[in-house]
């Protein structure tokens, strides 16, 4: 029973043996822990078939409570022959404790329906105490290159919670697809969310899946994902990639690209891997366009941080572009690398001015 994930700081047997959780077991949810009680009933209750009703007038109960002496995300579980206690320094800490409590019940507690209805569940009489070493425990999900339907994202969030990860880095745009509805710019999803085919394996592979690939999340889908994450004490950090990794956006709105270098109207959503040479033009029109994108994004994602990409921006088109070269001269920049830094700095300042 010491194989908990992640391994806790403290684990020891409170007393030899096990104690039972059964159909008579109630939940005694103290102030601030009501959301954890709902999660236990919906998740552990579904797996075990136990109703876990409210109740505090019995020893056969599970007690949820907040102990301000614990770290905010820390928890303590005590199972010692009396009512099992799950305590945390905040509701978040209690929720992480509930994840460990679920592990103590065994792997069948992770099912979606009971496989042996009516069984009693044994809890080892242990004390577990833990708190995270890192406040940011993130996982990045790239839905731009391979779209994941909403239900898959929700499942991913459930797995993150089980492992006590608390930040979903949501990579929503890239050369190969644009995945979030922006009502001001409908072509981003009408055009940018679909590509004609997909490369199998590495970009050097000669194999293709010759069928369209795509999809996107409506704004209500995003609200649902963010709310579902928040119930699991997970923050969703959106990423809109600029100024590179933007071919899907340029395919939808060709004026965003370097129109003085190539015919951007001929571009499609990229169907292979690697780093596309088609990057955003460093124009006022492009800046205003993406400000409009971020305005809608800020209404959907309450996270303190918003990711703007900024990586792997090939400079070939900017070197050839009279418009880009004029902007470098106008701003007194040393070259294309500083132009990229200026571009990212613009959105750094724009987002900071809005409290992000």
CSV table of C-alpha atoms in Angstrom, one decimal:
chain,number,residue,atom,x,y,z
A,1,UNK,CA,0.0,0.0,0.0
A,2,UNK,CA,3.0,2.3,-0.1
A,3,UNK,CA,2.8,2.6,-3.9
A,4,UNK,CA,0.9,5.8,-4.1
A,5,UNK,CA,1.4,8.2,-7.0
A,6,UNK,CA,3.0,10.7,-6.4
A,7,UNK,CA,4.9,9.2,-3.5
A,8,UNK,CA,3.8,11.1,-0.3
A,9,UNK,CA,6.2,12.7,2.1
A,10,UNK,CA,4.8,10.6,5.0
A,11,UNK,CA,3.2,7.2,5.1
A,12,UNK,CA,2.9,4.8,8.0
A,13,UNK,CA,0.5,2.3,9.4
A,14,UNK,CA,-1.7,3.9,12.1
A,15,UNK,CA,-2.8,0.4,13.3
A,16,UNK,CA,-2.6,-3.1,11.9
A,17,UNK,CA,-5.4,-4.2,9.6
A,18,UNK,CA,-8.1,-2.6,7.6
A,19,UNK,CA,-11.5,-0.9,8.1
A,20,UNK,CA,-14.6,-1.1,6.0
A,21,UNK,CA,-16.4,1.4,3.8
A,22,UNK,CA,-19.9,0.2,3.0
A,23,UNK,CA,-23.4,1.2,2.0
A,24,UNK,CA,-23.9,2.7,5.4
A,25,UNK,CA,-20.9,5.0,5.2
A,26,UNK,CA,-21.7,8.7,5.1
A,27,UNK,CA,-19.8,11.8,4.2
A,28,UNK,CA,-19.3,14.5,6.8
A,29,UNK,CA,-18.2,17.5,4.7
A,30,UNK,CA,-17.0,20.5,6.7
A,31,UNK,CA,-17.3,24.1,5.6
A,32,UNK,CA,-15.4,24.7,2.3
A,33,UNK,CA,-15.2,21.0,1.3
A,34,UNK,CA,-18.6,20.6,-0.3
A,35,UNK,CA,-17.1,20.4,-3.8
A,36,UNK,CA,-14.8,17.6,-2.8
A,37,UNK,CA,-17.8,15.7,-1.4
A,38,UNK,CA,-19.6,16.1,-4.7
A,39,UNK,CA,-16.6,14.8,-6.5
A,40,UNK,CA,-16.3,11.8,-4.2
A,41,UNK,CA,-20.0,10.9,-4.8
A,42,UNK,CA,-19.8,11.4,-8.5
A,43,UNK,CA,-16.5,9.5,-9.0
A,44,UNK,CA,-15.7,7.1,-6.2
A,45,UNK,CA,-19.5,6.6,-5.6
A,46,UNK,CA,-19.9,5.6,-9.3
A,47,UNK,CA,-17.0,3.1,-9.1
A,48,UNK,CA,-18.0,1.6,-5.8
A,49,UNK,CA,-21.8,1.8,-6.0
A,50,UNK,CA,-21.8,3.4,-2.6
A,51,UNK,CA,-24.3,6.3,-2.1
A,52,UNK,CA,-22.1,8.2,0.5
A,53,UNK,CA,-24.9,10.4,1.8
A,54,UNK,CA,-24.5,13.4,4.1
A,55,UNK,CA,-24.2,12.4,7.7
A,56,UNK,CA,-22.2,13.1,10.8
A,57,UNK,CA,-24.1,11.2,13.6
A,58,UNK,CA,-22.2,7.9,13.1
A,59,UNK,CA,-18.6,6.6,13.4
A,60,UNK,CA,-19.2,5.0,10.0
A,61,UNK,CA,-18.4,8.2,8.1
A,62,UNK,CA,-15.7,9.9,6.2
A,63,UNK,CA,-14.8,13.3,7.5
A,64,UNK,CA,-13.6,16.1,5.2
A,65,UNK,CA,-12.2,19.2,6.8
A,66,UNK,CA,-9.9,22.2,6.4
A,67,UNK,CA,-6.9,22.5,8.7
A,68,UNK,CA,-5.3,25.9,8.3
A,69,UNK,CA,-2.1,24.6,9.9
A,70,UNK,CA,-1.5,22.5,6.8
A,71,UNK,CA,0.0,24.0,3.5
A,72,UNK,CA,-2.7,25.3,1.2
A,73,UNK,CA,-2.3,22.3,-1.2
A,74,UNK,CA,-1.2,19.9,1.6
A,75,UNK,CA,-3.3,17.1,3.0
A,76,UNK,CA,-3.4,14.6,5.7
A,77,UNK,CA,-5.4,11.3,5.7
A,78,UNK,CA,-5.8,9.4,9.0
A,79,UNK,CA,-7.4,6.0,9.0
A,80,UNK,CA,-7.1,4.5,12.5
A,81,UNK,CA,-10.2,2.6,13.4
A,82,UNK,CA,-12.3,5.7,13.9
A,83,UNK,CA,-14.0,7.8,11.2
A,84,UNK,CA,-11.4,8.2,8.4
A,85,UNK,CA,-10.3,11.9,8.1
A,86,UNK,CA,-9.2,13.7,5.0
A,87,UNK,CA,-7.9,17.2,5.9
A,88,UNK,CA,-6.3,19.8,3.8
A,89,UNK,CA,-4.9,23.3,4.2
A,90,UNK,CA,-7.6,24.5,1.8
A,91,UNK,CA,-10.3,22.9,-0.4
A,92,UNK,CA,-7.6,22.2,-2.9
A,93,UNK,CA,-5.6,20.3,-0.3
A,94,UNK,CA,-8.7,18.3,0.7
A,95,UNK,CA,-9.2,17.5,-3.0
A,96,UNK,CA,-5.7,16.2,-3.4
A,97,UNK,CA,-6.2,14.1,-0.3
A,98,UNK,CA,-9.4,12.7,-1.9
A,99,UNK,CA,-7.2,11.5,-4.8
A,100,UNK,CA,-5.0,9.6,-2.5
A,101,UNK,CA,-8.0,8.2,-0.6
A,102,UNK,CA,-9.3,6.8,-3.9
A,103,UNK,CA,-6.0,5.1,-4.5
A,104,UNK,CA,-6.1,3.5,-1.1
A,105,UNK,CA,-9.4,1.9,-2.1
A,106,UNK,CA,-7.6,0.0,-4.9
A,107,UNK,CA,-7.7,0.1,-8.7
A,108,UNK,CA,-11.4,-0.8,-9.0
A,109,UNK,CA,-12.2,2.6,-7.4
A,110,UNK,CA,-11.1,4.1,-10.8
A,111,UNK,CA,-13.8,2.3,-12.8
A,112,UNK,CA,-17.0,4.1,-14.0
A,113,UNK,CA,-19.4,1.5,-12.6
A,114,UNK,CA,-19.1,-1.2,-9.9
A,115,UNK,CA,-17.8,-4.6,-11.1
A,116,UNK,CA,-18.9,-6.3,-7.9
A,117,UNK,CA,-22.1,-4.5,-6.7
A,118,UNK,CA,-22.7,-4.7,-3.0
A,119,UNK,CA,-19.2,-5.4,-2.0
A,120,UNK,CA,-17.6,-3.8,1.0
A,121,UNK,CA,-14.4,-1.8,0.5
A,122,UNK,CA,-11.4,-2.1,2.7
A,123,UNK,CA,-9.2,0.8,3.7
A,124,UNK,CA,-5.7,0.2,5.1
A,125,UNK,CA,-5.4,1.8,8.6
A,126,UNK,CA,-2.7,4.3,7.5
A,127,UNK,CA,-1.7,7.9,8.0
A,128,UNK,CA,-0.6,9.7,4.8
A,129,UNK,CA,0.6,13.3,4.7
A,130,UNK,CA,1.8,15.2,1.7
A,131,UNK,CA,2.2,18.6,0.1
A,132,UNK,CA,3.5,19.5,-3.4
A,133,UNK,CA,7.1,20.5,-3.9
A,134,UNK,CA,6.2,22.6,-7.0
A,135,UNK,CA,3.3,25.0,-7.2
A,136,UNK,CA,3.1,24.7,-11.0
A,137,UNK,CA,2.6,21.0,-12.0
A,138,UNK,CA,1.7,21.2,-15.6
A,139,UNK,CA,1.0,19.0,-18.6
A,140,UNK,CA,0.8,20.3,-22.2
A,141,UNK,CA,-1.9,19.0,-24.5
A,142,UNK,CA,-1.3,19.7,-28.2
A,143,UNK,CA,-4.7,19.6,-29.9
A,144,UNK,CA,-3.6,21.7,-32.8
A,145,UNK,CA,-1.7,19.0,-34.7
A,146,UNK,CA,-4.1,16.3,-33.6
A,147,UNK,CA,-7.5,17.4,-32.6
A,148,UNK,CA,-8.9,15.8,-29.5
A,149,UNK,CA,-12.7,15.9,-29.1
A,150,UNK,CA,-14.0,17.6,-26.0
A,151,UNK,CA,-14.7,14.3,-24.1
A,152,UNK,CA,-11.1,13.3,-24.5
A,153,UNK,CA,-10.0,16.6,-23.0
A,154,UNK,CA,-12.3,16.1,-20.0
A,155,UNK,CA,-10.8,12.6,-19.6
A,156,UNK,CA,-7.3,14.0,-19.7
A,157,UNK,CA,-8.3,16.5,-16.9
A,158,UNK,CA,-9.5,13.6,-14.8
A,159,UNK,CA,-6.2,11.8,-15.2
A,160,UNK,CA,-4.3,15.0,-14.4
A,161,UNK,CA,-6.3,15.3,-11.2
A,162,UNK,CA,-5.6,11.7,-10.2
A,163,UNK,CA,-1.9,12.5,-10.5
A,164,UNK,CA,-2.3,15.8,-8.7
A,165,UNK,CA,-1.3,17.9,-11.7
A,166,UNK,CA,-2.7,21.4,-11.6
A,167,UNK,CA,-2.0,23.2,-14.8
A,168,UNK,CA,-3.2,22.3,-18.3
A,169,UNK,CA,-1.2,24.0,-21.0
A,170,UNK,CA,-3.7,24.0,-23.8
A,171,UNK,CA,-1.9,24.3,-27.2
A,172,UNK,CA,-4.8,25.5,-29.4
A,173,UNK,CA,-3.2,26.8,-32.6
A,174,UNK,CA,-0.4,25.8,-34.9
A,175,UNK,CA,0.4,25.5,-38.6
A,176,UNK,CA,-1.7,22.3,-38.7
A,177,UNK,CA,-4.9,23.6,-37.2
A,178,UNK,CA,-6.8,26.3,-35.3
A,179,UNK,CA,-9.0,24.8,-32.6
A,180,UNK,CA,-10.9,27.6,-30.7
A,181,UNK,CA,-13.9,29.5,-32.0
A,182,UNK,CA,-13.3,33.2,-32.4
A,183,UNK,CA,-16.6,34.9,-33.3
A,184,UNK,CA,-15.0,38.0,-34.7
A,185,UNK,CA,-13.0,35.9,-37.2
A,186,UNK,CA,-15.2,32.9,-38.2
A,187,UNK,CA,-12.8,31.7,-40.9
A,188,UNK,CA,-10.3,30.7,-38.3
A,189,UNK,CA,-12.4,27.6,-37.7
A,190,UNK,CA,-14.3,27.5,-40.9
A,191,UNK,CA,-11.0,27.1,-42.8
A,192,UNK,CA,-8.2,26.9,-40.3
A,193,UNK,CA,-9.5,24.0,-38.3
A,194,UNK,CA,-9.3,21.5,-41.1
A,195,UNK,CA,-6.4,20.1,-43.2
A,196,UNK,CA,-6.7,17.9,-46.3
A,197,UNK,CA,-4.5,15.1,-45.1
A,198,UNK,CA,-2.1,14.1,-42.4
A,199,UNK,CA,1.5,12.7,-42.5
A,200,UNK,CA,1.9,9.3,-40.8
A,201,UNK,CA,4.9,9.3,-38.4
A,202,UNK,CA,7.9,11.4,-38.8
A,203,UNK,CA,7.9,14.2,-41.5
A,204,UNK,CA,10.4,12.1,-43.5
A,205,UNK,CA,7.9,9.3,-43.8
A,206,UNK,CA,6.4,8.7,-47.3
A,207,UNK,CA,3.1,7.6,-45.8
A,208,UNK,CA,0.0,9.8,-45.7
A,209,UNK,CA,-3.5,9.4,-44.3
A,210,UNK,CA,-5.5,10.7,-47.2
A,211,UNK,CA,-8.5,12.0,-45.5
A,212,UNK,CA,-9.4,15.4,-43.9
A,213,UNK,CA,-8.5,15.9,-40.3
A,214,UNK,CA,-9.9,18.6,-38.0
A,215,UNK,CA,-12.3,20.0,-35.5
A,216,UNK,CA,-12.5,22.8,-33.0
A,217,UNK,CA,-14.0,23.8,-29.7
A,218,UNK,CA,-17.0,26.2,-29.5
A,219,UNK,CA,-16.8,28.9,-26.9
A,220,UNK,CA,-19.2,27.0,-24.8
A,221,UNK,CA,-17.1,23.9,-25.1
A,222,UNK,CA,-14.2,25.9,-23.8
A,223,UNK,CA,-16.3,27.2,-20.9
A,224,UNK,CA,-17.2,23.6,-20.0
A,225,UNK,CA,-13.6,22.5,-20.2
A,226,UNK,CA,-12.5,25.4,-18.0
A,227,UNK,CA,-15.3,24.8,-15.4
A,228,UNK,CA,-14.6,21.0,-15.4
A,229,UNK,CA,-10.9,21.8,-14.7
A,230,UNK,CA,-11.7,24.3,-12.0
A,231,UNK,CA,-13.8,21.7,-10.2
A,232,UNK,CA,-10.7,19.6,-10.1
A,233,UNK,CA,-8.5,22.5,-9.0
A,234,UNK,CA,-6.8,22.7,-12.4
A,235,UNK,CA,-6.0,25.9,-14.2
A,236,UNK,CA,-6.2,25.9,-18.0
A,237,UNK,CA,-3.6,28.1,-19.7
A,238,UNK,CA,-4.4,28.7,-23.4
A,239,UNK,CA,-1.7,29.0,-26.0
A,240,UNK,CA,-2.2,31.0,-29.2
A,241,UNK,CA,1.1,30.7,-31.2
A,242,UNK,CA,2.6,33.8,-32.7
A,243,UNK,CA,4.4,34.9,-34.9
A,244,UNK,CA,5.5,31.5,-36.1
A,245,UNK,CA,3.5,28.3,-36.2
A,246,UNK,CA,0.7,30.3,-37.8
A,247,UNK,CA,0.0,28.9,-41.2
A,248,UNK,CA,-3.5,27.7,-40.3
A,249,UNK,CA,-4.4,31.3,-39.4
A,250,UNK,CA,-2.8,32.7,-42.6
A,251,UNK,CA,-4.7,30.1,-44.7
A,252,UNK,CA,-7.9,31.5,-43.2
A,253,UNK,CA,-6.9,35.1,-43.5
A,254,UNK,CA,-4.2,35.5,-46.1
A,255,UNK,CA,-3.6,39.2,-45.2
A,256,UNK,CA,-1.9,38.1,-42.0
A,257,UNK,CA,1.0,36.7,-44.0
A,258,UNK,CA,3.9,38.3,-45.8
A,259,UNK,CA,1.9,39.1,-48.9
A,260,UNK,CA,4.9,41.1,-50.4
A,261,UNK,CA,7.0,37.9,-50.5
A,262,UNK,CA,4.6,35.0,-51.4
A,263,UNK,CA,1.0,34.6,-52.6
A,264,UNK,CA,-0.6,33.9,-49.3
A,265,UNK,CA,-4.0,33.2,-50.9
A,266,UNK,CA,-2.5,29.9,-52.2
A,267,UNK,CA,-1.7,28.6,-48.7
A,268,UNK,CA,-3.6,25.9,-47.0
A,269,UNK,CA,-3.6,24.5,-43.5
A,270,UNK,CA,-0.2,22.7,-43.3
A,271,UNK,CA,-0.4,18.9,-43.7
A,272,UNK,CA,3.1,17.9,-42.6
A,273,UNK,CA,5.4,18.3,-39.6
A,274,UNK,CA,8.4,20.5,-38.9
A,275,UNK,CA,8.7,24.3,-38.9
A,276,UNK,CA,6.8,26.2,-41.6
A,277,UNK,CA,8.4,29.2,-43.3
A,278,UNK,CA,5.0,30.9,-43.4
A,279,UNK,CA,4.9,33.3,-40.5
A,280,UNK,CA,2.9,36.4,-39.6
A,281,UNK,CA,3.6,39.7,-41.1
A,282,UNK,CA,4.8,42.3,-38.5
A,283,UNK,CA,2.1,44.8,-39.4
A,284,UNK,CA,-0.4,46.9,-37.5
A,285,UNK,CA,-3.2,44.9,-39.1
A,286,UNK,CA,-1.8,41.6,-37.8
A,287,UNK,CA,-1.4,43.1,-34.3
A,288,UNK,CA,-5.0,44.4,-34.3
A,289,UNK,CA,-6.3,41.0,-35.6
A,290,UNK,CA,-4.6,39.1,-32.8
A,291,UNK,CA,-5.7,41.6,-30.2
A,292,UNK,CA,-9.2,40.8,-31.3
A,293,UNK,CA,-8.4,37.1,-30.8
A,294,UNK,CA,-7.0,37.6,-27.3
A,295,UNK,CA,-10.0,39.8,-26.3
A,296,UNK,CA,-12.3,36.9,-26.9
A,297,UNK,CA,-9.8,34.4,-25.3
A,298,UNK,CA,-9.6,36.5,-22.1
A,299,UNK,CA,-13.4,36.1,-21.7
A,300,UNK,CA,-13.1,32.3,-21.8
A,301,UNK,CA,-10.0,31.7,-19.8
A,302,UNK,CA,-9.6,33.3,-16.3
A,303,UNK,CA,-6.0,32.0,-15.9
A,304,UNK,CA,-3.4,34.6,-14.8
A,305,UNK,CA,-1.1,33.4,-17.7
A,306,UNK,CA,-1.8,33.3,-21.4
A,307,UNK,CA,0.8,31.6,-23.6
A,308,UNK,CA,1.8,33.3,-26.9
A,309,UNK,CA,4.1,30.7,-28.3
A,310,UNK,CA,7.1,32.7,-29.6
A,311,UNK,CA,9.2,29.8,-30.6
A,312,UNK,CA,10.6,28.6,-33.9
A,313,UNK,CA,9.9,31.6,-36.0
A,314,UNK,CA,11.8,31.2,-39.3
A,315,UNK,CA,13.0,34.6,-40.6
A,316,UNK,CA,13.3,33.9,-44.3
A,317,UNK,CA,10.2,35.8,-45.3
A,318,UNK,CA,11.0,38.7,-43.1
A,319,UNK,CA,14.5,39.0,-44.7
A,320,UNK,CA,12.8,39.2,-48.1
A,321,UNK,CA,9.9,41.4,-47.1
A,322,UNK,CA,10.1,45.2,-47.7
A,323,UNK,CA,7.3,45.6,-45.2
A,324,UNK,CA,9.2,43.8,-42.5
A,325,UNK,CA,12.5,45.5,-43.3
A,326,UNK,CA,10.8,48.9,-43.1
A,327,UNK,CA,9.4,48.0,-39.7
A,328,UNK,CA,12.9,47.0,-38.5
A,329,UNK,CA,14.2,50.4,-39.6
A,330,UNK,CA,11.3,52.3,-38.2
A,331,UNK,CA,11.7,50.7,-34.7
A,332,UNK,CA,15.5,51.0,-34.8
A,333,UNK,CA,16.0,47.2,-34.4
A,334,UNK,CA,19.2,45.3,-35.1
A,335,UNK,CA,17.5,42.7,-37.3
A,336,UNK,CA,14.9,40.0,-37.6
A,337,UNK,CA,15.6,38.4,-34.2
A,338,UNK,CA,14.8,41.7,-32.5
A,339,UNK,CA,11.7,42.1,-34.7
A,340,UNK,CA,10.5,38.8,-33.2
A,341,UNK,CA,11.2,40.0,-29.7
A,342,UNK,CA,9.3,43.2,-30.5
A,343,UNK,CA,6.3,41.2,-31.7
A,344,UNK,CA,6.2,39.1,-28.6
A,345,UNK,CA,6.8,42.2,-26.4
A,346,UNK,CA,3.8,43.9,-27.9
A,347,UNK,CA,1.5,41.1,-26.6
A,348,UNK,CA,3.3,40.9,-23.4
A,349,UNK,CA,2.5,44.5,-22.7
A,350,UNK,CA,-1.1,44.2,-24.1
A,351,UNK,CA,-1.9,41.2,-21.9
A,352,UNK,CA,-0.2,42.7,-18.8
A,353,UNK,CA,-2.3,45.9,-19.2
A,354,UNK,CA,-5.3,43.6,-18.8
A,355,UNK,CA,-4.1,41.9,-15.7
A,356,UNK,CA,-2.6,38.8,-17.3
